[in-house]
Coordinates of C-alpha atoms and ligand atoms in Angstrom, one line a residue:
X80 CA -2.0 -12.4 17.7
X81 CA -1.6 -8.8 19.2
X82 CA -4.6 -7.0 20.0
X83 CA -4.8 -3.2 18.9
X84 CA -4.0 -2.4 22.2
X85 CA -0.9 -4.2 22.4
X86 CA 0.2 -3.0 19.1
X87 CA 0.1 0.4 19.9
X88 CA 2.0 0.0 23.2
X89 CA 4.8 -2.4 21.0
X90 CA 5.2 1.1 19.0
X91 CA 6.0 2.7 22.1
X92 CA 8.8 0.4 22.6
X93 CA 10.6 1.6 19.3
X94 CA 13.0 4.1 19.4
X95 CA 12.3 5.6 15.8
X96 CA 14.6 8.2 15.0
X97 CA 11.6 10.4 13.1
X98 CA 11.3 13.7 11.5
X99 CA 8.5 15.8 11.1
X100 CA 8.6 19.7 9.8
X101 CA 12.2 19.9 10.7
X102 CA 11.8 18.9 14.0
X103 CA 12.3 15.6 16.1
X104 CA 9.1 13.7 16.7
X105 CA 9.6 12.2 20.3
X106 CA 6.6 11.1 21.1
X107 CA 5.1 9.6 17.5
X108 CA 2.5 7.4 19.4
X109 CA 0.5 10.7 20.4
X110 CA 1.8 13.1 18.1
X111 CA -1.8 14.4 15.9
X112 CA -0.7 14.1 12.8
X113 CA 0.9 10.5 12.9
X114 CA -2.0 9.2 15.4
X115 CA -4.4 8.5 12.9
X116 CA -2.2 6.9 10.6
X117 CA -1.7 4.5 13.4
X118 CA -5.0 3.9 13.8
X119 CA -5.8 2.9 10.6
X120 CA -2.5 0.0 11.0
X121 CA -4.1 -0.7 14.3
X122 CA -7.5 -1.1 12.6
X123 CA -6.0 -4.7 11.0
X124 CA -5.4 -6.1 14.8
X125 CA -8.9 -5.0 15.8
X126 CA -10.7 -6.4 12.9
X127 CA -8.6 -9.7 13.3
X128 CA -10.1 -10.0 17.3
X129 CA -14.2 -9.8 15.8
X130 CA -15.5 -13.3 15.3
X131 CA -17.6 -12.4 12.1
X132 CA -14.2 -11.4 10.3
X133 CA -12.0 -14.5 11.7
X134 CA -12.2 -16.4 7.6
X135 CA -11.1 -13.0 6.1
X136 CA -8.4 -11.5 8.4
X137 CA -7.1 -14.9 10.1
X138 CA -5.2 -17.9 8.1
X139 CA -3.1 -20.8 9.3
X140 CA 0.4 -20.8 9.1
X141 CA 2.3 -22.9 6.9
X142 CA 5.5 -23.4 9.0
X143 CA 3.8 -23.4 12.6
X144 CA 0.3 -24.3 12.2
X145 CA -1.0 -21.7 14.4
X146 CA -3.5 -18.7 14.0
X147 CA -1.8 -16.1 12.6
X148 CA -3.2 -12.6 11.5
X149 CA -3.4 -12.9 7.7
X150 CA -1.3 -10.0 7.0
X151 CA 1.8 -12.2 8.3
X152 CA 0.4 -15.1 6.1
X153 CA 2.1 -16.8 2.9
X154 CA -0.3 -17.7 0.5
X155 CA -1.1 -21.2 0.2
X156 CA -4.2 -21.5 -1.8
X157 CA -6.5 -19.8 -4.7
X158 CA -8.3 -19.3 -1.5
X159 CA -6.1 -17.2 0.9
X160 CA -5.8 -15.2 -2.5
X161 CA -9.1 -14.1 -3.2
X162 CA -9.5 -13.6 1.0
X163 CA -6.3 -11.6 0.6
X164 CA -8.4 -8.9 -2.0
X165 CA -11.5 -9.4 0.4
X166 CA -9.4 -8.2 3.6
X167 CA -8.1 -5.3 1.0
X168 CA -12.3 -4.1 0.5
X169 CA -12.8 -4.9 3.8
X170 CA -10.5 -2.8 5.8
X171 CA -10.2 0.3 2.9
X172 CA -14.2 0.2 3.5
X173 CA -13.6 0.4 7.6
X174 CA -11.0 2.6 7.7
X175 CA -11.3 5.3 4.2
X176 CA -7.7 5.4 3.9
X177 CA -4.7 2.8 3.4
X178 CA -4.3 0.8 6.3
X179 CA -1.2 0.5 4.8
X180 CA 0.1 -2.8 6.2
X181 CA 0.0 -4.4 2.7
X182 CA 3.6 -3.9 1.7
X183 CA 5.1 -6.1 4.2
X184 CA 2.4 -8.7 3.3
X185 CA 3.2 -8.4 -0.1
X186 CA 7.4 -8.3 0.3
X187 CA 7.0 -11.6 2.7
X188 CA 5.0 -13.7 0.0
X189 CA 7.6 -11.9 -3.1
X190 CA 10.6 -12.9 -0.8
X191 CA 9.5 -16.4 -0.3
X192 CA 9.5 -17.5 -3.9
X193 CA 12.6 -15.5 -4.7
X194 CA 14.8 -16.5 -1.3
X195 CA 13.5 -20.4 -2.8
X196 CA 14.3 -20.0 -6.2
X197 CA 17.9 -18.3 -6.0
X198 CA 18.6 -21.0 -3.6
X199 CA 18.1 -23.6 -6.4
X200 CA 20.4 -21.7 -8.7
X201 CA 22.8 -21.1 -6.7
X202 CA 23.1 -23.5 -3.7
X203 CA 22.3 -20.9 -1.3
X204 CA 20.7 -20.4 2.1
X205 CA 18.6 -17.7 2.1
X206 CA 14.7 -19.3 1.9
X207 CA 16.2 -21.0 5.5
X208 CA 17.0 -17.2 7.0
X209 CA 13.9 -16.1 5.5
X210 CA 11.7 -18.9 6.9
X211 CA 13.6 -18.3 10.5
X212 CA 12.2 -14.5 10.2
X213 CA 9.1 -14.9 8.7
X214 CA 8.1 -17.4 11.8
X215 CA 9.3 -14.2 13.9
X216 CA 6.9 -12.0 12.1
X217 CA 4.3 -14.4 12.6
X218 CA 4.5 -15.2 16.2
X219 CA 5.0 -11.2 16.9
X220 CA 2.3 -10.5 14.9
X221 CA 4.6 -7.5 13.3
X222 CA 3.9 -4.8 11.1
X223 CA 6.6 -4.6 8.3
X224 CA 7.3 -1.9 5.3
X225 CA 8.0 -3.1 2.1
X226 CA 10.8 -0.9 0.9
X227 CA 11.3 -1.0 -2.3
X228 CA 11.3 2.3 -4.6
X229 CA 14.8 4.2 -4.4
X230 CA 15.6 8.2 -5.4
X231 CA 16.9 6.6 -8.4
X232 CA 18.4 10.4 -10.0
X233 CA 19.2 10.6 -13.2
X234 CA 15.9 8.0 -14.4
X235 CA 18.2 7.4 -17.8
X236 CA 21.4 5.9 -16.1
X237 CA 21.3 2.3 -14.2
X238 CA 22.3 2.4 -10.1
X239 CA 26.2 1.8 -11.5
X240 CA 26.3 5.2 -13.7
X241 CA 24.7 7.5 -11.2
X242 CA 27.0 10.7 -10.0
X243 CA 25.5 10.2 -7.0
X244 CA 26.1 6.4 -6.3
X245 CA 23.6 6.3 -2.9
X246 CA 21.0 7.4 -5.4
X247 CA 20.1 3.3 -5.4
X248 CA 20.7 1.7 -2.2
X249 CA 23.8 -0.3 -2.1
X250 CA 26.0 -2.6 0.1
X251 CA 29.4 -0.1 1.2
X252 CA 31.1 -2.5 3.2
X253 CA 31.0 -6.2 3.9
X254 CA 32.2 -8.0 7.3
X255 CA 32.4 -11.3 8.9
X256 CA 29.3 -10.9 10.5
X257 CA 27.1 -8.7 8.0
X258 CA 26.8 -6.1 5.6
X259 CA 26.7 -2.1 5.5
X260 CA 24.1 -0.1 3.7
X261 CA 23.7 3.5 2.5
X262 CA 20.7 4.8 0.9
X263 CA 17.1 6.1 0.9
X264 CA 13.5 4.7 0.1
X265 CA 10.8 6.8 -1.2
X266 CA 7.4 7.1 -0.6
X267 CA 7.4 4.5 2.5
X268 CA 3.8 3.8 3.2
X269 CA 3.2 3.4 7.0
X270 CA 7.4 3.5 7.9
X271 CA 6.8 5.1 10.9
X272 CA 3.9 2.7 12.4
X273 CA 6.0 -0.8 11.1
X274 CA 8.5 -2.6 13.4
X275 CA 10.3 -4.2 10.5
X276 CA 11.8 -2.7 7.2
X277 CA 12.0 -4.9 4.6
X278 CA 14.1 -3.6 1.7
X279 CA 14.1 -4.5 -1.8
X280 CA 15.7 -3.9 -5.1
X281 CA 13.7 -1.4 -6.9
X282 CA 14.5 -2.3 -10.5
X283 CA 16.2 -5.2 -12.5
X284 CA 19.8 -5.1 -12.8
X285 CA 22.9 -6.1 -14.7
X286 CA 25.8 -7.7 -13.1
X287 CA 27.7 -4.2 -12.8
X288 CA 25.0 -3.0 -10.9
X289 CA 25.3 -5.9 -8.8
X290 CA 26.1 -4.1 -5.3
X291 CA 22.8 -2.8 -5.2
X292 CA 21.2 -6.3 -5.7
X293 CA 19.9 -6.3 -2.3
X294 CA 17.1 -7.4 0.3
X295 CA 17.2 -7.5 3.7
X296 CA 15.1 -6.9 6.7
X297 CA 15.8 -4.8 9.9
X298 CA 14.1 -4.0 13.0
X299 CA 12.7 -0.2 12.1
X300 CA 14.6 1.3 14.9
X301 CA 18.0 0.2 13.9
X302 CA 20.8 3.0 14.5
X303 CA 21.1 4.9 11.4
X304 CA 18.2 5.1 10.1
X305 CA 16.1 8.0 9.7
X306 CA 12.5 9.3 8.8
X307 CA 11.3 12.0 6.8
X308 CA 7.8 12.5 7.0
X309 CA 6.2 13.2 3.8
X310 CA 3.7 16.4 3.7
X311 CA -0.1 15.7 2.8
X312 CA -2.5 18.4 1.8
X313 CA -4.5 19.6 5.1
X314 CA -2.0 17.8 7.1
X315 CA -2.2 20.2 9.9
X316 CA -6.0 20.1 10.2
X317 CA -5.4 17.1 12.6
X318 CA -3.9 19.9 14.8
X319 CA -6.8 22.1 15.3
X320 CA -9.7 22.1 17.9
X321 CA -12.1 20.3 17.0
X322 CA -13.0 17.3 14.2
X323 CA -15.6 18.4 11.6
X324 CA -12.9 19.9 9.4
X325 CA -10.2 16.6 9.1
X326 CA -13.5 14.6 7.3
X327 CA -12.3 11.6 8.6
X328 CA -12.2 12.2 12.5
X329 CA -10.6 8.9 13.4
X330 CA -8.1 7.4 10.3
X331 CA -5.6 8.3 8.0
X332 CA -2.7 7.1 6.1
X333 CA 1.3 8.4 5.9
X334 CA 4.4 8.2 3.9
X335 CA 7.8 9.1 4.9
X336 CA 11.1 9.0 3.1
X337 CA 13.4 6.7 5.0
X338 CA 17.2 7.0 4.8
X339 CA 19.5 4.1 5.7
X340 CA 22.7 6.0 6.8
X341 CA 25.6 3.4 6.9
X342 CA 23.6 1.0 8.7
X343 CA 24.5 -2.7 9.6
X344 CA 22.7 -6.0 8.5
X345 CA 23.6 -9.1 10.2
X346 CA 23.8 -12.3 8.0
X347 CA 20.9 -13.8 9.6
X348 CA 18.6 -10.8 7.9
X349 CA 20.0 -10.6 4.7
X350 CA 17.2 -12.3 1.8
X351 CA 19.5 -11.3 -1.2
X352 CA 23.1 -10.0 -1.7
X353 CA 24.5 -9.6 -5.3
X354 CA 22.2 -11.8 -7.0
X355 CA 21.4 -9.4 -9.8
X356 CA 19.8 -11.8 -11.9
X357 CA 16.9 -12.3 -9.3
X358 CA 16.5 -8.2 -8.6
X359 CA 14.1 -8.2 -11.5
X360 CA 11.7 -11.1 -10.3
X361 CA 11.8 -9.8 -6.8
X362 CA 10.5 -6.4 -8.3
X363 CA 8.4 -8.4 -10.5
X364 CA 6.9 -10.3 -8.0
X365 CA 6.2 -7.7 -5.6
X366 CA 4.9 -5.4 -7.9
X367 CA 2.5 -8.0 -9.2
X368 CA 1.0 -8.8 -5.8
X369 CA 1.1 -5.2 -4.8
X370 CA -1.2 -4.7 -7.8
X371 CA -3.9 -7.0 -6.5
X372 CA -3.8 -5.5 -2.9
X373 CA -5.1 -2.1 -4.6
X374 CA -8.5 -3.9 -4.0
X375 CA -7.9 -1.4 -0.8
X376 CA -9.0 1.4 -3.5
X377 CA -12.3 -0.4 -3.7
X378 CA -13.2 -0.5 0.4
X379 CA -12.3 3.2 -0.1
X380 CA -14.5 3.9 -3.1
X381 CA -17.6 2.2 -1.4
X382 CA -16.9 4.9 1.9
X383 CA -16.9 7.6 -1.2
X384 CA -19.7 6.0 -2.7
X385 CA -21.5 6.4 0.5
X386 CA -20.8 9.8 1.1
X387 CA -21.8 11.3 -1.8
X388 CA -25.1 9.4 -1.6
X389 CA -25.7 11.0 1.8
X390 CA -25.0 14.5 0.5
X391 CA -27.0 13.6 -2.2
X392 CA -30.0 12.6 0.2
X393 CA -28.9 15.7 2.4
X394 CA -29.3 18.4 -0.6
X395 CA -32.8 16.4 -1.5
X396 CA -31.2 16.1 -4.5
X397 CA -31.4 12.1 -4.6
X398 CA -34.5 11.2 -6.7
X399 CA -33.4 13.5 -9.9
X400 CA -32.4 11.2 -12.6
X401 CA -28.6 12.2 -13.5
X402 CA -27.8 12.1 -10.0
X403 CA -29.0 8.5 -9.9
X404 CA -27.4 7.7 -12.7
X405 CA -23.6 9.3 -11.7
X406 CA -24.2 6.6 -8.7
X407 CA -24.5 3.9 -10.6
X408 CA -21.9 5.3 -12.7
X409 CA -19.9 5.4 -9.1
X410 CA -20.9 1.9 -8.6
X411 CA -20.1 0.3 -12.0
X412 CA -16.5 1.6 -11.7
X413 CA -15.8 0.3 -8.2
X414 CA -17.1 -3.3 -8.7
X415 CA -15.2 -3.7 -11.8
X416 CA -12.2 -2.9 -10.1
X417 CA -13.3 -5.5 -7.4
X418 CA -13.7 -7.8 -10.5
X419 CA -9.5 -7.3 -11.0
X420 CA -8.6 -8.3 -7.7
X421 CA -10.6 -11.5 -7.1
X422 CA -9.8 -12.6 -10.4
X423 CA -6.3 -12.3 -10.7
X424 CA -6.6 -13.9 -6.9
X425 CA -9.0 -16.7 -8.9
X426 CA -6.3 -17.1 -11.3
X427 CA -3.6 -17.9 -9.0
X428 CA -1.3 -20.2 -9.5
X429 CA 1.1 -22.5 -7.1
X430 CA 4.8 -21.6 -7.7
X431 CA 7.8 -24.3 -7.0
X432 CA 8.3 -22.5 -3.4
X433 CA 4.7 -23.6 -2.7
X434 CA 3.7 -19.9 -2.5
X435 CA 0.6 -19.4 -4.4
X436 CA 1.2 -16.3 -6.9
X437 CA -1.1 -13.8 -8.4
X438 CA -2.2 -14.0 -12.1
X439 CA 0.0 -11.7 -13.1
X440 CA -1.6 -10.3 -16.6
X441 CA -4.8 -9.8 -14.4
X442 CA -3.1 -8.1 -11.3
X443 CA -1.6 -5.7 -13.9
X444 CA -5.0 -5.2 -15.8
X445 CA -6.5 -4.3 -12.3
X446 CA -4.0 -1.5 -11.5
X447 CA -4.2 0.1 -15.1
X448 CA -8.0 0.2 -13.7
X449 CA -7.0 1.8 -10.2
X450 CA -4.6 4.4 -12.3
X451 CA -7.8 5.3 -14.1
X452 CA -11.7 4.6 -11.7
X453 CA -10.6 6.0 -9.1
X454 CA -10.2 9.6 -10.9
X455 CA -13.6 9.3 -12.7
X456 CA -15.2 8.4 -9.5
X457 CA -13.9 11.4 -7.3
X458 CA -15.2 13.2 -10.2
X459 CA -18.5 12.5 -10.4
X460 CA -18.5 12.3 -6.3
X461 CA -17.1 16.2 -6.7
X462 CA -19.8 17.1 -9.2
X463 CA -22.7 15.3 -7.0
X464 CA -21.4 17.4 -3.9
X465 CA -21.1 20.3 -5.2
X466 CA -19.4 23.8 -4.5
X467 CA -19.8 23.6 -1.1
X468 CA -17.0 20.9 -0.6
X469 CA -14.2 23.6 -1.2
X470 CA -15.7 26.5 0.0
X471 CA -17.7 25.3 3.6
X472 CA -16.0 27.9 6.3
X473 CA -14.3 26.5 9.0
X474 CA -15.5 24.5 12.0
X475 CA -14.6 27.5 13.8
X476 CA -17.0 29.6 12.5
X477 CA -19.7 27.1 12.4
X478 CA -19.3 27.6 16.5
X479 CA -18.4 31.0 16.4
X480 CA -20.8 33.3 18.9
X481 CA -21.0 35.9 16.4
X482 CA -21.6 34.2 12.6
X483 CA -22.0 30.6 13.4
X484 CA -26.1 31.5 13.5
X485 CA -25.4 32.4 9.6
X486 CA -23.2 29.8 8.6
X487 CA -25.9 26.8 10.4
X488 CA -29.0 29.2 8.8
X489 CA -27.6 29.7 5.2
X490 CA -25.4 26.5 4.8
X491 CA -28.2 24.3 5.8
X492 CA -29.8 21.5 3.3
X493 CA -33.3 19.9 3.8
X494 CA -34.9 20.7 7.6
X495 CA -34.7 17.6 8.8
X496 CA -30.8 17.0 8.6
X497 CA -28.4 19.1 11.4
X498 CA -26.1 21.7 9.0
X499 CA -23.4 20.1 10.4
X500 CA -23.9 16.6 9.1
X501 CA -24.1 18.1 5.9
X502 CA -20.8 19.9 6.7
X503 CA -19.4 16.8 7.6
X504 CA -20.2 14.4 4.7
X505 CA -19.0 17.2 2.9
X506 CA -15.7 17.4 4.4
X507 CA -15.0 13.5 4.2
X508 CA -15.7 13.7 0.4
X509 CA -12.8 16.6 0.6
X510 CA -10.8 14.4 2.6
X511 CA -10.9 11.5 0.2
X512 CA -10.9 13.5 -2.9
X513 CA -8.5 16.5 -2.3
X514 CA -7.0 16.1 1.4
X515 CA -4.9 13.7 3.6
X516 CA -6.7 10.7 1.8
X517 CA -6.3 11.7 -1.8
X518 CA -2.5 10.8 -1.3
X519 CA -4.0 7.2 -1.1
X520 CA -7.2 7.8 -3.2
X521 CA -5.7 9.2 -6.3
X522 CA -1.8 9.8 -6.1
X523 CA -1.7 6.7 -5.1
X524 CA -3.5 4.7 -7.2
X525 CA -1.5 6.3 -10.4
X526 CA 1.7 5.7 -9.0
X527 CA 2.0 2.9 -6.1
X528 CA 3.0 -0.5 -7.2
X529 CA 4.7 1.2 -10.1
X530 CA 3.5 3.9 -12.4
X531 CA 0.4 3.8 -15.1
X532 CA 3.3 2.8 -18.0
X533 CA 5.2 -0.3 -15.4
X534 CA 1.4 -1.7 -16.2
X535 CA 1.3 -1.0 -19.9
X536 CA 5.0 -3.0 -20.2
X537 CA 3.7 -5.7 -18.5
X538 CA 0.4 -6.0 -20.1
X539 CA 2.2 -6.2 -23.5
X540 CA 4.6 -8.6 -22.6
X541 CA 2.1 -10.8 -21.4
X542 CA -0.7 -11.2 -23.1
X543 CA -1.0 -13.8 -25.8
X544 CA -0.9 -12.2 -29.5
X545 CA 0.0 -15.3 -31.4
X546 CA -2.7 -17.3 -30.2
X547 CA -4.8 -13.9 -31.0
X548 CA -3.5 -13.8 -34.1
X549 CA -3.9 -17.4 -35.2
X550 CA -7.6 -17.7 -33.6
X551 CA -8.1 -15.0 -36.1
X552 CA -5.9 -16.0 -39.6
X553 CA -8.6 -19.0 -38.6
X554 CA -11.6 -17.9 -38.2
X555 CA -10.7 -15.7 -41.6
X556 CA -9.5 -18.6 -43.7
X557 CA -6.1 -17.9 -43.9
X558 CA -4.0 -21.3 -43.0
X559 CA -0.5 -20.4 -44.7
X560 CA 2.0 -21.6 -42.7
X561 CA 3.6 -17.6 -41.4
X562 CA 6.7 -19.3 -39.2
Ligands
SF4_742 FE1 -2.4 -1.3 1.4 FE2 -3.8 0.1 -0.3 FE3 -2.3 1.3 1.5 FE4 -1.1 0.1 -0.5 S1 -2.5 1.9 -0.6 S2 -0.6 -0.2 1.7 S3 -2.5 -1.6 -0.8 S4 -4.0 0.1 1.9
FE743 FE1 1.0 1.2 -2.2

């Protein structure tokens, strides 16, 4: 396993061809914005080194045996699931952002069911080429994006009918020795810190859509692709003097949109080619276990949690009743969404490829929660803080010669607590409600791993009305025989 150290010096090795404010980023290892985004990746190497974390962040390997860091793992028990939601708390709760190495986790275990299953269809060999990577991911101990959602256009016509065809990503040329790709992904959590790209179909498709039935993995440096950082409100705090006013002085997460201009694929890395008939349960399956790893939001509610108690304490505002009870309030909300993620880990289930797969009604359940706790609770954390939280001047004048006496005199909560303690509790509840961590916080939660209404389709399709319906006509007296 890599330590943090040696992660960040692998990243050095990549040639990412990167894009930030229309310009070039050519050093993205030291560059302010994208540091701390890094840090937060680098966060799931250090926690993997500390002996007391070894049973959440560690498993065994099922095709080598060895120690592996359990973001490389495939799931081979109830057991690694519910660990898998536990390293979600843990790390959200360490780092107050997404860590956001989840995706590739979450594309590796999708893609070894579905490389397995169209294999049995169809005679193929693509669970062999997946295995052969997955052992490199393992003994590298790589980070990998999980590509998946494309532009898609016009949201009313499938890939085939788009004006635009590259609007879906899709196969443009085929040769002896691979494939070629044009196309974009969207909303790429942690592109720029991953050494692999995994891509994915982003919807189910029908045979005419059948060219852009793909999956496929590539080193994140491969020549022609490019990324597009994506903006974040406050973003360019992280380039001021001084810390106070980021709120969280040493994490943070990124997004980038990543375009794959006529790039090659070699055989070797290609999971899925024209198999439209399996594009749906690779979506499905990723999605599902993407939905469980939103136990992230928890870990990040239980930093927010904490803040807004110290505010609290810092205002002396603690004791009065309503503000206890918003806590628990707080509280209630986070630990049911904790309830979610183990249990749809609890519920787990072996599939044929041994992998062992999500509950799938419960991992959607959980996520309609995350569209939903997440709000209320930044609410109530916004109410406990208070005014202050949007209107606190700037580090700068806190230190300024002339009006920083006024801003530490006025600005200052009980006696015994520094004004800039308050400032900065203040300005991490900003961070995680309105700034660079709201992206991950809020936007996030609504629309990663598929949108509020992706959750709503799947809850109704699975759930069980007959037997509903029948416990009922029972219970009621009714035993005509309805077909
Ligand atoms: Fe992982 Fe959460 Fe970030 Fe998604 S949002 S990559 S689940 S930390
Ligand atoms: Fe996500």
């Amino acid at each position: 396993m890599k330590t943090p150290a040696e992660y960040i010096e692998s990243l050095r090795k990549l040639k990412l061809n990167v894009y930030m404010f229309g310009r070039k980023v050519e050093n993205l290892v030291d560059d302010p914005i994208i540091r701390p985004s890094m840090n937060a990746v680098a966060a799931t190497y250090s926690m993997a080194m500390k002996p007391e974390y070894q049973d959440i962040m560690t498993a065994t390997s099922h095709i080598t045996g060895k120690k592996i860091n359990r973001f490389t793992h495939i799931h081979q028990s109830n057991d690694d699931l519910v660990k898998k939601s536990k390293m979600g708390r843990l790390l959200g709760a360490r780092t107050g952002c997404c860590f956001q190495r989840c995706v590739g986790m979450d594309a590796l275990n999708a893609l070894s069911m579905t490389t397995y299953d169209i294999d049995q269809k169809h005679n193929t060999q693509y669970n062999k080429r997946f295995l052969k990577y997955l052992q490199y991911v393992q003994e590298n101990d790589l980070v990998c994006d999980g590509a998946m959602t494309d532009p898609k256009g016009d949201r009313s016509l499938p890939p085939h009918k788009q004006e635009d065809p590259d609007m879906f990503l899709r196969v443009v040329e085929e040769k002896k020795d691979g494939i070629v790709v044009r196309g974009a992904k969207a909303h790429q959590t942690g592109a720029v810190n991953s050494h692999e790209i995994i891509v994915m179909p982003t919807i189910s498709m029908r045979e005419e859509d059948r060219d852009f039935a793909l999956s496929f993995a590539l080193p994140s440096d491969t020549k022609g692709i490019t990324y597009i950082m994506g903006r974040q409100s406050c973003d360019t705090r992280k380039l001021e003097d001084g810390d106070i006013d980021r709120g969280n002085v040493v994490f943070g997460g990124h997004e980038a949109l990543v375009i794959f201009d006529d790039v090659f694929v070699p055989w070797e890395r290609v999971f899925m080619y024209r198999e439209h008939e399996f594009a749906g349960q690779l979506v499905e399956q990723f999605a599902s276990y993407h939905r469980q790893s939103y136990a992230c939001k928890v870990g990040v509610g239980d930093v927010l949690i904490g803040a807004v108690q110290t505010a609290a304490e810092y205002n002396g505002i603690q004791k009065a009743s309503h503000v206890k009870d918003k806590i628990i309030e707080m509280n209630q909300m986070n630990e049911t969404l904790y309830c979610g993620c183990i249990a749809c880990a609890s519920e787990g289930h072996r599939e044929l490829s041994g992998t062992w797969y999500v509950d799938t009604l419960l991992a959607n359940v959980h996520k309609q929660n995350v569209t939903r706790f997440p709000y209320e609770i930044a609410r109530l954390a916004q109410d406990i803080a208070g005014g202050l939280m949007v209107t606190c001047p700037s580090e700068e004048d806190l230190k300024s010669p002339e009006v920083g006496k006024w801003v530490e005199k006025y600005l200052r909560g009980t006696s015994t607590v520094p004004t800039e303690h308050r400032i900065r509790i203040l300005r991490l509840i900003e961070n995680i409600t309105l700034g660079t961590a709201a992206v991950g916080y809020l936007t996030e939660s609504m629309h990663g791993a598929g949108s509020p209404q992706a959750q709503r389709i799947m809850i109704s399709r699975l759930v069980n009305m007959k037997e509903k319906q029948d416990t009922a006509r029972r219970l009621a007296g009714i035993f005509e025989d309805r077909g």
